[in-house]
């Protein structure tokens, strides 16, 4: 039984082994981007919030 579990894991993850991974915020939207408006001619991003969905995911 243990051998069958190991074989299942190999099959399940074998397609992911050679894929590149990317780090993603997971919920990047306008309400999660903090912008400084001190200088209205050149506003700048001062922070990004709401990281609970962030992670490393395969590019597929």
Tab-separated table of C-alpha atoms in Angstrom:
chain	number	residue	atom	x	y	z
A	1	UNK	CA	0.000	0.000	0.000
A	2	UNK	CA	2.800	2.430	0.884
A	3	UNK	CA	4.458	1.721	-2.466
A	4	UNK	CA	1.204	2.566	-4.262
A	5	UNK	CA	1.033	5.889	-2.407
A	6	UNK	CA	4.596	6.760	-3.459
A	7	UNK	CA	3.822	5.879	-7.081
A	8	UNK	CA	0.696	8.021	-6.978
A	9	UNK	CA	2.707	10.976	-5.643
A	10	UNK	CA	5.256	10.575	-8.448
A	11	UNK	CA	2.514	10.589	-11.080
A	12	UNK	CA	0.673	13.467	-9.496
A	13	UNK	CA	3.683	15.776	-9.239
A	14	UNK	CA	5.808	14.593	-12.164
A	15	UNK	CA	4.175	17.102	-14.509
A	16	UNK	CA	5.160	19.945	-12.151
A	17	UNK	CA	8.817	19.038	-11.701
A	18	UNK	CA	10.120	20.659	-14.898
A	19	UNK	CA	7.789	23.649	-14.949
A	20	UNK	CA	9.085	27.088	-14.040
A	21	UNK	CA	7.457	28.662	-11.010
A	22	UNK	CA	6.481	32.288	-10.499
A	23	UNK	CA	5.723	34.258	-7.345
A	24	UNK	CA	2.281	35.844	-7.519
A	25	UNK	CA	0.449	38.284	-5.250
A	26	UNK	CA	-2.808	36.431	-5.884
A	27	UNK	CA	-5.121	39.411	-5.366
A	28	UNK	CA	-3.408	42.388	-6.990
A	29	UNK	CA	-6.115	44.951	-7.627
A	30	UNK	CA	-6.374	48.728	-7.331
A	31	UNK	CA	-7.672	48.612	-3.740
A	32	UNK	CA	-4.519	46.721	-2.660
A	33	UNK	CA	-2.060	49.277	-4.067
A	34	UNK	CA	-1.099	52.268	-1.897
A	35	UNK	CA	-0.246	55.419	-3.857
A	36	UNK	CA	1.344	58.622	-2.566
A	37	UNK	CA	-0.318	61.754	-3.891
A	38	UNK	CA	2.013	64.231	-2.155
A	39	UNK	CA	3.224	65.288	-5.591
A	40	UNK	CA	0.193	65.144	-7.889
A	41	UNK	CA	2.396	65.463	-10.977
A	42	UNK	CA	4.233	62.247	-10.153
A	43	UNK	CA	2.246	59.937	-7.901
A	44	UNK	CA	4.167	56.862	-6.793
A	45	UNK	CA	3.399	53.431	-5.436
A	46	UNK	CA	4.293	53.354	-1.744
A	47	UNK	CA	3.062	49.888	-0.835
A	48	UNK	CA	1.121	46.780	-1.713
A	49	UNK	CA	-1.176	45.162	0.867
A	50	UNK	CA	-3.343	42.042	1.255
A	51	UNK	CA	-0.769	39.284	0.735
A	52	UNK	CA	-2.732	36.301	2.122
A	53	UNK	CA	-3.214	34.743	-1.357
A	54	UNK	CA	0.437	35.214	-2.371
A	55	UNK	CA	2.590	32.231	-3.215
A	56	UNK	CA	4.780	30.426	-5.690
A	57	UNK	CA	2.819	28.770	-8.490
A	58	UNK	CA	3.734	26.790	-11.626
A	59	UNK	CA	3.560	28.663	-14.942
A	60	UNK	CA	1.090	26.546	-16.824
